Coordinates of C-alpha atoms and ligand atoms in Angstrom, one line a residue:
X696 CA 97.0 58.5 100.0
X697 CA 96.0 61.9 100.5
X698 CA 94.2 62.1 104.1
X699 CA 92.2 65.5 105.8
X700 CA 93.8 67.5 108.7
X701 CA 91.2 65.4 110.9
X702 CA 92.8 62.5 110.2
X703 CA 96.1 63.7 110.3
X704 CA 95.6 65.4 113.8
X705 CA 94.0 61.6 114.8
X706 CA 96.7 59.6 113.8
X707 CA 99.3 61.1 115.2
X708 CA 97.8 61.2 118.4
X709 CA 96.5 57.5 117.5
X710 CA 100.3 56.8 117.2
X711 CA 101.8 58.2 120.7
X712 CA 98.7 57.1 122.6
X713 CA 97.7 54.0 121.4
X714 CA 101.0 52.9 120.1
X715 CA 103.4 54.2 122.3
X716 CA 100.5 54.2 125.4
X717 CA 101.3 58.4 125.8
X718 CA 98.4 59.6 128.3
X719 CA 96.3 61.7 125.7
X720 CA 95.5 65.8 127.2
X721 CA 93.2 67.8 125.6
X722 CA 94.5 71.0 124.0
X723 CA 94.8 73.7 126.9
X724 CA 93.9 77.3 126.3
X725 CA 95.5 79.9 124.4
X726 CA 95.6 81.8 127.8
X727 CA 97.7 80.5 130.0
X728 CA 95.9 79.5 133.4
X729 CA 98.5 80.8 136.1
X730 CA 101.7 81.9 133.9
X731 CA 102.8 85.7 134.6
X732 CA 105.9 85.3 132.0
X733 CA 103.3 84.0 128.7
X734 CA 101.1 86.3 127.1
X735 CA 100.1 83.5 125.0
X736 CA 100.5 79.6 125.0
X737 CA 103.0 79.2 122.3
X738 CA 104.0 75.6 122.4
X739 CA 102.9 72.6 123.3
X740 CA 104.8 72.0 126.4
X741 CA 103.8 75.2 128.2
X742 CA 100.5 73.4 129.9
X743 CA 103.4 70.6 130.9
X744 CA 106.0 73.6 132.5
X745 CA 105.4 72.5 135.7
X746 CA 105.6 68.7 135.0
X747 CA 109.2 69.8 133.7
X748 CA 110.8 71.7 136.5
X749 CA 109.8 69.1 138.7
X750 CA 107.1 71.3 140.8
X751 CA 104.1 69.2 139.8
X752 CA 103.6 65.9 139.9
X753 CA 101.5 64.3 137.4
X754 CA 100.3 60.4 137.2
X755 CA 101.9 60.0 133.8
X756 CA 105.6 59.9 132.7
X757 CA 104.5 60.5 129.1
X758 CA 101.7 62.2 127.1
X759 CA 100.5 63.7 124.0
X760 CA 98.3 66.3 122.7
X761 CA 97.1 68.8 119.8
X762 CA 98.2 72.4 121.0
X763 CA 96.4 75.5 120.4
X764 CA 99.3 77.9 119.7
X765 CA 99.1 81.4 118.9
X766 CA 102.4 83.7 118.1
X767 CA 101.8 86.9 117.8
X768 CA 103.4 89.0 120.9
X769 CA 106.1 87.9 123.4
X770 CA 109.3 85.7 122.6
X771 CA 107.7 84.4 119.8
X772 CA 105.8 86.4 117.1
X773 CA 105.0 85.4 114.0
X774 CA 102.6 88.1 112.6
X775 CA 104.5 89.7 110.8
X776 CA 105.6 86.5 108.8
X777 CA 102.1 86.1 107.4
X778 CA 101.1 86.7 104.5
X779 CA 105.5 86.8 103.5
X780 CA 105.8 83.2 103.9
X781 CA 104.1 79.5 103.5
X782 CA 104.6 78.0 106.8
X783 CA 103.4 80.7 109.6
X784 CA 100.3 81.2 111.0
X785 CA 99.7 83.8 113.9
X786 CA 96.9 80.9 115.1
X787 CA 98.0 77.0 114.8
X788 CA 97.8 73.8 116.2
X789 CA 101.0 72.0 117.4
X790 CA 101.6 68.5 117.8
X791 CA 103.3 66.9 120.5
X792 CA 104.8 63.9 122.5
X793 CA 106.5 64.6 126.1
X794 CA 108.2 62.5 128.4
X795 CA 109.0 63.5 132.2
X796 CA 112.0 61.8 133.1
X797 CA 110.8 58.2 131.1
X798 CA 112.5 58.2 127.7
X799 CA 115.5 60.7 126.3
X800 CA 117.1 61.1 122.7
X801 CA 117.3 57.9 121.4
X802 CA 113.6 57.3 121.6
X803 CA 112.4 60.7 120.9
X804 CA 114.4 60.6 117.5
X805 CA 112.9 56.5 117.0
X806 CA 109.5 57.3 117.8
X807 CA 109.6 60.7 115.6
X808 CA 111.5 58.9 112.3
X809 CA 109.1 55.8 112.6
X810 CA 106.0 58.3 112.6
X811 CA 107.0 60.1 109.4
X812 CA 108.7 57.5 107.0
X813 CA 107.3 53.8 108.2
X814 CA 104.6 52.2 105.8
X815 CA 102.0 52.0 108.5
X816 CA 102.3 55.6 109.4
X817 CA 102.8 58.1 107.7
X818 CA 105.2 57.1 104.6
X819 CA 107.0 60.1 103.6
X820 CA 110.0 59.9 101.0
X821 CA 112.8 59.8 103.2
X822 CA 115.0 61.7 100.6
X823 CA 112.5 64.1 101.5
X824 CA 113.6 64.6 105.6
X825 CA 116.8 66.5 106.2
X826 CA 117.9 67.3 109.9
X827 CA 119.8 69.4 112.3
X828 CA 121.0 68.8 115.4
X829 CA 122.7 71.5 118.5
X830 CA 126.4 72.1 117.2
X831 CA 127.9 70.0 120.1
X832 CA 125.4 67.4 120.3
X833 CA 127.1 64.4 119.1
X834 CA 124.8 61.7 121.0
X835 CA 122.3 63.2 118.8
X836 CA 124.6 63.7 116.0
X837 CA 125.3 59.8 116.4
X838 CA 121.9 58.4 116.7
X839 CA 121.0 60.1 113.4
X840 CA 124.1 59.0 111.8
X841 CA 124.5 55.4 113.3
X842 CA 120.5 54.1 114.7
X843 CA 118.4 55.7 112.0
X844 CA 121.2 55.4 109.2
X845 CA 120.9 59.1 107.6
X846 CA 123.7 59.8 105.3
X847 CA 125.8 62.7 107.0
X848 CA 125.3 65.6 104.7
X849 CA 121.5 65.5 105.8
X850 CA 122.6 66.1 109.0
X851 CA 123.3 69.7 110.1
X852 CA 125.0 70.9 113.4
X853 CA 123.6 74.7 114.0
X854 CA 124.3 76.6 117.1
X855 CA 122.6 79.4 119.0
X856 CA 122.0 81.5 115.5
X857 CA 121.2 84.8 117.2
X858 CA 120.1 87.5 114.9
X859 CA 119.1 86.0 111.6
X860 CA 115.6 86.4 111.0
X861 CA 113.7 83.2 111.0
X862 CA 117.3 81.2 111.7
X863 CA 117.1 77.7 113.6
X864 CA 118.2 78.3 116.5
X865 CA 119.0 74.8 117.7
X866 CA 118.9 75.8 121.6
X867 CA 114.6 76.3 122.6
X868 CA 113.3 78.0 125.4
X869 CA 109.7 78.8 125.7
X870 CA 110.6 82.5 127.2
X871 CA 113.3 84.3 128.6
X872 CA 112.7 81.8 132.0
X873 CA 111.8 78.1 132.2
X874 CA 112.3 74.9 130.7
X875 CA 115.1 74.8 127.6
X876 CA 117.5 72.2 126.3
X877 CA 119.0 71.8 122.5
X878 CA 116.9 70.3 120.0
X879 CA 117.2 68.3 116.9
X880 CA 115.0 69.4 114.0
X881 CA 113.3 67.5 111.1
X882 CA 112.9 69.6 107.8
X883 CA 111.2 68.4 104.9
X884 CA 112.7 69.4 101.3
X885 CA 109.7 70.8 99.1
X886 CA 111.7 71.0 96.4
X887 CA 113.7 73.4 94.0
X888 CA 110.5 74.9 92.0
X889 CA 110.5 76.4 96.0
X890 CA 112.8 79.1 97.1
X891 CA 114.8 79.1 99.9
X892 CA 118.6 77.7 101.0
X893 CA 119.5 74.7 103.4
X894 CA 119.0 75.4 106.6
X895 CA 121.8 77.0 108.4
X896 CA 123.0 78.9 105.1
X897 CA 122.3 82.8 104.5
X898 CA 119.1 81.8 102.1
X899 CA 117.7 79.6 105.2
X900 CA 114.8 81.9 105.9
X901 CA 112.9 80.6 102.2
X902 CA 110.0 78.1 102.1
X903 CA 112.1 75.0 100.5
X904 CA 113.1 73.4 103.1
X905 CA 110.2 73.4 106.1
X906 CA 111.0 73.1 109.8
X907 CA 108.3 70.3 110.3
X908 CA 109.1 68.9 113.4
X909 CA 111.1 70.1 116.7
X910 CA 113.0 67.6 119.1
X911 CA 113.8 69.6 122.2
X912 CA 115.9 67.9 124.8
X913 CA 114.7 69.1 127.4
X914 CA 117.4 69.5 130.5
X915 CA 117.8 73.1 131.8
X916 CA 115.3 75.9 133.6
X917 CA 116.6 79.3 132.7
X918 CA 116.0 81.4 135.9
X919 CA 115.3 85.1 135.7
X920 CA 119.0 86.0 136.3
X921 CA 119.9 83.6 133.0
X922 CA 121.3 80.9 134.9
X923 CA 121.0 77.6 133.5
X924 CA 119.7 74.9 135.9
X925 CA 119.5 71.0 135.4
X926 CA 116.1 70.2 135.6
X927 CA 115.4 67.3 138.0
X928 CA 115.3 64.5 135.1
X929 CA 116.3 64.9 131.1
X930 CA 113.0 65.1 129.5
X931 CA 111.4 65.3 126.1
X932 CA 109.4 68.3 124.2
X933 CA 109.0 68.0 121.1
X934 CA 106.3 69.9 118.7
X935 CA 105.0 69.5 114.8
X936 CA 102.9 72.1 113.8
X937 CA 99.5 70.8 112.3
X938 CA 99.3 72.8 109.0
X939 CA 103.0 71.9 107.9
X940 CA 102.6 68.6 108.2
X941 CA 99.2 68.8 106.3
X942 CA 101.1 70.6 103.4
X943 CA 103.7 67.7 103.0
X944 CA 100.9 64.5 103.9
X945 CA 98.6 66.8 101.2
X946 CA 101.6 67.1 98.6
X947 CA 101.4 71.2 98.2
X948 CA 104.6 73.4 99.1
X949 CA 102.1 76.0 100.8
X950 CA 100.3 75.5 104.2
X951 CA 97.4 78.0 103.0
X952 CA 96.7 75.4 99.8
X953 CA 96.1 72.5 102.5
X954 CA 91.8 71.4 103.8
X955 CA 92.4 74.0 106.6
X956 CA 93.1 77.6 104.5
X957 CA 91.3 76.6 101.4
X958 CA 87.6 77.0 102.3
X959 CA 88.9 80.0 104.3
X960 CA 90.5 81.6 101.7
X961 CA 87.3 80.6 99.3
X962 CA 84.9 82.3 101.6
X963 CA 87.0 85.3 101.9
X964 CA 87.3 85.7 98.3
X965 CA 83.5 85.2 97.9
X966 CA 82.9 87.5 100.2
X967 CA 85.3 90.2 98.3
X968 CA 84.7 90.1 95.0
X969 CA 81.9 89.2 92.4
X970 CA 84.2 86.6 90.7
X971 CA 85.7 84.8 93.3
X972 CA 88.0 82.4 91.0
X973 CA 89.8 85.3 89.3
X974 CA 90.6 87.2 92.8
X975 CA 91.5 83.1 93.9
X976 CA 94.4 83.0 90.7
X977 CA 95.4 86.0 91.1
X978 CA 99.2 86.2 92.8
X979 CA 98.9 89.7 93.6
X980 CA 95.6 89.2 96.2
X981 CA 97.0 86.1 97.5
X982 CA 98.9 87.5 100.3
X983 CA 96.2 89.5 101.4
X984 CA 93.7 86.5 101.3
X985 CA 96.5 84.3 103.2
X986 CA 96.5 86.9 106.2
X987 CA 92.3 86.7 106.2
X988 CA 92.7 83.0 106.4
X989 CA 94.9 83.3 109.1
X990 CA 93.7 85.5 111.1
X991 CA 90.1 85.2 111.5
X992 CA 91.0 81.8 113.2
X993 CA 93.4 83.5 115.5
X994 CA 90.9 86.1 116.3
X995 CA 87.9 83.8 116.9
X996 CA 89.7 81.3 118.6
X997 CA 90.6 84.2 121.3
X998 CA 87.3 85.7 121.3
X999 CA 86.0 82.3 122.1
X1000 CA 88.0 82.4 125.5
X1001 CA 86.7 85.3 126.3
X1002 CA 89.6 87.8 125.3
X1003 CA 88.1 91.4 124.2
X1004 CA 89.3 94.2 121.7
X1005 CA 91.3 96.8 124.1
X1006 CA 93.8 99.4 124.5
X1007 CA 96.5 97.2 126.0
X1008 CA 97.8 93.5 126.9
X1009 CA 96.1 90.8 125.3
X1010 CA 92.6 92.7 124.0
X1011 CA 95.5 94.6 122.1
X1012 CA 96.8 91.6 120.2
X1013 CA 93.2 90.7 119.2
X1014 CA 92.6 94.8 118.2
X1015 CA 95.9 94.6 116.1
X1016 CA 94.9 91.6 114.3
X1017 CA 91.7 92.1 113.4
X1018 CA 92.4 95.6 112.6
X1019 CA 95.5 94.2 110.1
X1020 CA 92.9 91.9 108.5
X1021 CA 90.9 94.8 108.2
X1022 CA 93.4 96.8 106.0
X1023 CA 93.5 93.8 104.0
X1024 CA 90.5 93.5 103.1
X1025 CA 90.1 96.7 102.6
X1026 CA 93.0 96.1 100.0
X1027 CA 91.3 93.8 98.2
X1028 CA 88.2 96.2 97.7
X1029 CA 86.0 95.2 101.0
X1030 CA 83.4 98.0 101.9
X1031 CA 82.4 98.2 105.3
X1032 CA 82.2 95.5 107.1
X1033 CA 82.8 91.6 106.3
X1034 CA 85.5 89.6 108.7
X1035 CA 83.0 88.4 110.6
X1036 CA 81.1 86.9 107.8
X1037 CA 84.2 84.3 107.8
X1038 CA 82.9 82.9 111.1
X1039 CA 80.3 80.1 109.5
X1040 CA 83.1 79.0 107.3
X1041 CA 85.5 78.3 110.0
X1042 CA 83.5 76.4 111.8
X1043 CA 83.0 74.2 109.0
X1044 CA 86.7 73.6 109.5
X1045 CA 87.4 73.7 112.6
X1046 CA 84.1 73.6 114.8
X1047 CA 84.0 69.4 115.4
X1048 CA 87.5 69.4 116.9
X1049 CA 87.1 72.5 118.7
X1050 CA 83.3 72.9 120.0
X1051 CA 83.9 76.2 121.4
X1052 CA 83.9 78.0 118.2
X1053 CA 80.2 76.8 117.4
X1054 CA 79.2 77.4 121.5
X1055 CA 80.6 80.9 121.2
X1056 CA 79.5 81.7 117.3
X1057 CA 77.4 84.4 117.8
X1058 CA 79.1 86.5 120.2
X1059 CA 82.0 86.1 118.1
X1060 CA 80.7 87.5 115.2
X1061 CA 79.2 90.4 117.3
X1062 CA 82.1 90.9 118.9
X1063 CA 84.3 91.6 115.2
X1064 CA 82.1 93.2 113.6
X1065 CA 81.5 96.1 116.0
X1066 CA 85.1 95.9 116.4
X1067 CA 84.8 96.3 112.7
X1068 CA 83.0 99.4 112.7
X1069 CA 84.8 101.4 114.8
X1070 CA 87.6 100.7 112.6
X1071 CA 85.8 101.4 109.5
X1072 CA 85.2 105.0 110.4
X1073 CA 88.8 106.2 110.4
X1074 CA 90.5 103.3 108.4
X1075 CA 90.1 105.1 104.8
X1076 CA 91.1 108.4 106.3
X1077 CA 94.1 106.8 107.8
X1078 CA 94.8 105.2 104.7
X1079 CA 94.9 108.0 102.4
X1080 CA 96.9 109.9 104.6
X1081 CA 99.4 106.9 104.8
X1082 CA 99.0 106.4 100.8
X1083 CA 99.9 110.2 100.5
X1084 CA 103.3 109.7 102.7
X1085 CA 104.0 106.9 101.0
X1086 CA 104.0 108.4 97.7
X1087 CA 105.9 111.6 98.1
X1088 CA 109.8 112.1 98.0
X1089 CA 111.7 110.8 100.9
X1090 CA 115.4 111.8 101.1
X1091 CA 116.3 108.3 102.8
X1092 CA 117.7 105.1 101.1
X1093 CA 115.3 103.1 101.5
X1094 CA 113.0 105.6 102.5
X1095 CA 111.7 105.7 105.5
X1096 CA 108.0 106.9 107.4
X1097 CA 108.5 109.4 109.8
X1098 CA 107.9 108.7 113.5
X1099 CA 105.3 111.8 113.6
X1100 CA 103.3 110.9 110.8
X1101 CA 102.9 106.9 112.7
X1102 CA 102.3 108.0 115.7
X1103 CA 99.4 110.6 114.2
X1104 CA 97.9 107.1 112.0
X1105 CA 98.4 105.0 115.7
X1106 CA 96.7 108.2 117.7
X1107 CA 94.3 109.6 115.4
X1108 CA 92.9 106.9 113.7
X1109 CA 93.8 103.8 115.4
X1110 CA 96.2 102.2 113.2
X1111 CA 98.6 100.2 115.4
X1112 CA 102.2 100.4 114.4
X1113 CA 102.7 96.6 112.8
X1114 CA 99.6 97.8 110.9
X1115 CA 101.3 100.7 108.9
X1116 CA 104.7 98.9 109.3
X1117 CA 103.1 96.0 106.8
X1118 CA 101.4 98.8 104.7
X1119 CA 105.2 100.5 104.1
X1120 CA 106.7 97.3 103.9
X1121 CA 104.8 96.5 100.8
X1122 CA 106.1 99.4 99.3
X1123 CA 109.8 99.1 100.3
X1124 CA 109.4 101.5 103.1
X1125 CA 110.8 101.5 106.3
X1126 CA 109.6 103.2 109.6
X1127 CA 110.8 105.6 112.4
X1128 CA 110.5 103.4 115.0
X1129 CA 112.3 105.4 117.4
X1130 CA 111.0 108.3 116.1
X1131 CA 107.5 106.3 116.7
X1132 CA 108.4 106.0 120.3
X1133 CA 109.6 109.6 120.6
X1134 CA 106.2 110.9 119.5
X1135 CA 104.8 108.1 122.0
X1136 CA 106.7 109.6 125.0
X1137 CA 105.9 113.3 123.8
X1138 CA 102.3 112.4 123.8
X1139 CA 102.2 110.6 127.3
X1140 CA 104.4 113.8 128.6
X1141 CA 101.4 116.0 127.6
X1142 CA 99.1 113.6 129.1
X1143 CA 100.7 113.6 132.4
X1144 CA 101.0 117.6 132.3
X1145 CA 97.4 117.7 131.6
X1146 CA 96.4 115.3 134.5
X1147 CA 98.5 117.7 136.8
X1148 CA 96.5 120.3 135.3
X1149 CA 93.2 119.3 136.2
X1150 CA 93.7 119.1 139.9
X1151 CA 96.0 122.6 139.9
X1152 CA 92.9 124.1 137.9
X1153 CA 90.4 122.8 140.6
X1154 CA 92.2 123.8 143.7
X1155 CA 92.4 127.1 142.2
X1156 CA 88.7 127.2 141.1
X1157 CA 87.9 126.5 144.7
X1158 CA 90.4 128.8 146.1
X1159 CA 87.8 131.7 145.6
X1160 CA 89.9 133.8 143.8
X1161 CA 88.3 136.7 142.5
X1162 CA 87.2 136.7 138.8
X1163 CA 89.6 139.7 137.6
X1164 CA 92.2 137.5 138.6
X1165 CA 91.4 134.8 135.5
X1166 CA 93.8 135.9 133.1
X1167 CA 96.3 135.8 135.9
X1168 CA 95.4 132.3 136.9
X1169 CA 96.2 130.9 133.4
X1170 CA 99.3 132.7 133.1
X1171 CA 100.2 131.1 136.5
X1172 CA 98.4 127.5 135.2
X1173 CA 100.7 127.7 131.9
X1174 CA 103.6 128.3 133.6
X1175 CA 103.1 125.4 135.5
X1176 CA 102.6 123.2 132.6
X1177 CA 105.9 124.0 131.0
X1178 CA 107.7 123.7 134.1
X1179 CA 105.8 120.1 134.0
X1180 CA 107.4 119.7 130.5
X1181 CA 110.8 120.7 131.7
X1182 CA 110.7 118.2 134.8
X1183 CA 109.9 115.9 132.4
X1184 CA 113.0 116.2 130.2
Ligands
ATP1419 P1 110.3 78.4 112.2 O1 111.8 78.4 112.3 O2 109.8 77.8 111.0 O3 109.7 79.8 112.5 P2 110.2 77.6 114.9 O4 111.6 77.0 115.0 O5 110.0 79.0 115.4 O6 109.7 77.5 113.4 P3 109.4 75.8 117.1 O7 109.4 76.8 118.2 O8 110.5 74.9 117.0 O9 109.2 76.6 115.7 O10 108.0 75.1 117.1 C1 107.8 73.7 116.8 C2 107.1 73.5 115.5 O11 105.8 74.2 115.5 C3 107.8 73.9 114.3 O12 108.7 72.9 113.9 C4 106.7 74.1 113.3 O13 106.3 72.8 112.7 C5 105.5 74.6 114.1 N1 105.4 76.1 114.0 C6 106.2 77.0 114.7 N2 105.8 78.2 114.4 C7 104.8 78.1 113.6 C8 103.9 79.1 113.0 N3 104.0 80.4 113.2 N4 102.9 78.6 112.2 C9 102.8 77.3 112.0 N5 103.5 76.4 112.5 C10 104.5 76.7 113.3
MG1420 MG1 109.7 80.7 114.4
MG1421 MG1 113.1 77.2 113.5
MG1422 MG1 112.2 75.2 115.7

């Protein structure tokens, strides 16, 4: 029975607040209210941290909700996953059930196995589900095993996997402080025609098998000196993101082939090309169109809150993606302007369950394209300066972009660094990251100079020197500037 993402989104709220009488919250925003540590709300239990440490009291032991998530900047980032893989999104929505203090594993595991595989739910093959629990956890080791009956080579123990790329790293924490605990995770198998190894193997960062659902127990608050603290009562996090679940329910292996990237992905290619279909079958576009899809609802849904293209902090997250979906369109053969002609079509999607998409319409659109524009005017200079890099010798294995020439594309013409980073990443490139930074720190040195300049130059303009003495002045003003250079080093 192939069902919408509306109906999916209903049911399993239907399920923990109507079944299992979970007090129902609205999404929150995607800017946290009062949360220094978050750039971004990038779970579903973030609206609930202070429910979980035990400094807020709410009048509900257990809820549920449909998260707005987005994950690109701070301990999680998945920007530069899309358009490589067919499970991130920089913008999605994540499902969740919590319980403060009322139930622990045994439920959380129940609740989450009778959701996906029971008849009146949602049915999935359960030769389908594999899962992994913390490496010492056997309580949840034996409720998989022994209350839900999975056969024990589905069930994989994985520890704190530091360092492998997308690894599961059965131990969440929202940031670097707050609430954390291990988890047990659900995956769903899409398949061998799909690449990608079990989970926990060197090949685990394919698309076969899909981290659908995540089962944190929660238990400790990680304090800023990375001490682990029991939190006043075990609790329960746990978070299913939207679009993967809509990929299994929907019977594709790719989230962007699900009701919520398709019309996107249509409009974009209408809006690119003359024959939409062909630039729709064709492999080679498809990343580019998959990162369109993605990001226009990342960037309207932050321009509906209020957030603004800018130099730093969050207005630079919204610059950097819309300026990446920019060069992709651009790559498919977009002149001038046309992100924001995506707007209409995502809130054909998306506009009933989220209202402020059609309130804010119009000033979205404005905002992105004049956003747009300034791009446009250095974006094809940029890029042929970038495409002439990238096609000349480089003595490096692989070869690699040198720091100057991404600082120049990040100064000059307003690239931003995960920008030109994707572009040489396409081509097997690597950057000069630290040479990146070098030319960074060069820059601000000069900047800082110059700043001292200005107020040496006026005190000496109003020190009524006379005028023979000019030359003079800017020997003395450049020797000041180097000695500024000097200090600096
Ligand atoms: P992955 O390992 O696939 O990157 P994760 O372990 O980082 O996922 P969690 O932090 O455990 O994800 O978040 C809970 C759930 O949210 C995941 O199981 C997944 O269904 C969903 N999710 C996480 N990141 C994304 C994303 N970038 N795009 C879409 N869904 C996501
Ligand atoms: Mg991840
Ligand atoms: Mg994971
Ligand atoms: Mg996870």
């Amino acid at each position: 029975k192939p069902i919408n993402s509306t109906q999916i989104r209903q049911c399993f709220l239907d399920y923990f607040s109507q079944h299992l009488v979970h007090h129902l919250s609205p999404s929150s925003p995607l800017i946290p209210a009062q949360d220094p540590t978050l750039l971004f709300t990038n779970a579903g239990m973030n609206p609930f941290k202070d429910i979980f440490l035990g400094l807020e009291k709410a009048d509900f032991t257990r809820a549920t909700s449909s998260q707005k998530c987005l994950r690109a900047g701070g301990k999680h980032n998945d920007l530069d996953n899309v358009g490589y893989t067919a499970r991130h999104h920089t913008f999605f929505e994540m499902l969740g059930n919590f319980s403060f203090g009322d139930y622990f594993k045994k439920e959380a595991i129940r609740f989450a196995w009778d959701f996906l595989t029971s008849e009146t739910w949602l049915n999935l093959p359960q030769e389908r589900l594999w899962v992994t629990v913390y490496a010492d956890d056997d309580q949840a080791y034996q409720i998989w095993q022994q209350e839900i009956g999975l056969a024990p080579e589905r069930i994989i123990r994985i520890g704190d996997n530091k360092g492998a790329r997308y690894a599961s790293d059965n131990f969440w924490a929202m940031g670097d402080t707050g609430p954390c605990g291990p988890c047990s995770e659900i995956f769903y198998d899409h398949g061998e025609q799909v690449w990608g190894g079990l989970p926990g193997t060197p090949e685990e960062d394919g698309d076969r098998y899909m981290e659908i659902w995540n089962i944190v127990f929660m238990q400790y608050n990680r304090t800023s000196e990375g001490e682990l603290q029991p939190l006043p009562k075990p609790s329960i996090d746990t978070g299913m993101g939207l679009e993967r679940l809509c990929a299994v329910v929907q019977g594709v292996t790719d989230n962007y082939d699900t009701d919520l990237f398709v019309p996107l992905r249509q409009a974009a290619a209408a809006l690119l090309s003359d024959t939409p279909e062909t630039l729709l079958q064709d492999a080679k576009a498809r990343p580019s169109l998959n990162v369109l899809a993605d990001h226009i609802r990342a960037v309207s849904f932050l321009l509906a809150e209020g957030v603004r293209p800018s130099a730093d902090g969050r207005g630079y997250v919204l610059r950097r993606i819309i300026r990446r979906a920019c060069r992709h369109g651009h790559k498919l053969g977009a002149q001038g302007t046309f992100l924001h002609a995506l707007v209409p079509a995502l809130i054909q999607v998306m506009g009933s369950a989220y209202p402020e998409l059609v309130t804010e319409a119009d000033n979205i659109q404005a905002a992105i394209r004049a956003e747009e524009e300034q791009f446009a005017k250095t974006l094809s200079q940029g890029m042929r300066l970038l495409e002439e890099a990238l096609q000349a010798p480089n003595e490096q294995t692989p070869p690699c972009l040198a720091g100057e020439l991404i600082f120049k594309l990040y100064d000059t013409y307003g690239f931003p660094v995960d920008l030109t980073a994707d572009m040489a990443r396409e081509r097997g490139w690597q950057i000069d990251e630290a040479g990146f930074e070098a030319a960074m720190e060069q820059q601000k040195a000069r900047a800082r100079a110059a700043s001292h300049f200005s107020v040496d130059y006026t005190k000496l303009i109003r020190s009524d020197q006379p005028s023979e003495f000019c030359g003079y002045q800017q020997l003395q003003i450049s020797a000041q500037i180097t000695g500024l250079f000097q200090g600096d080093q």
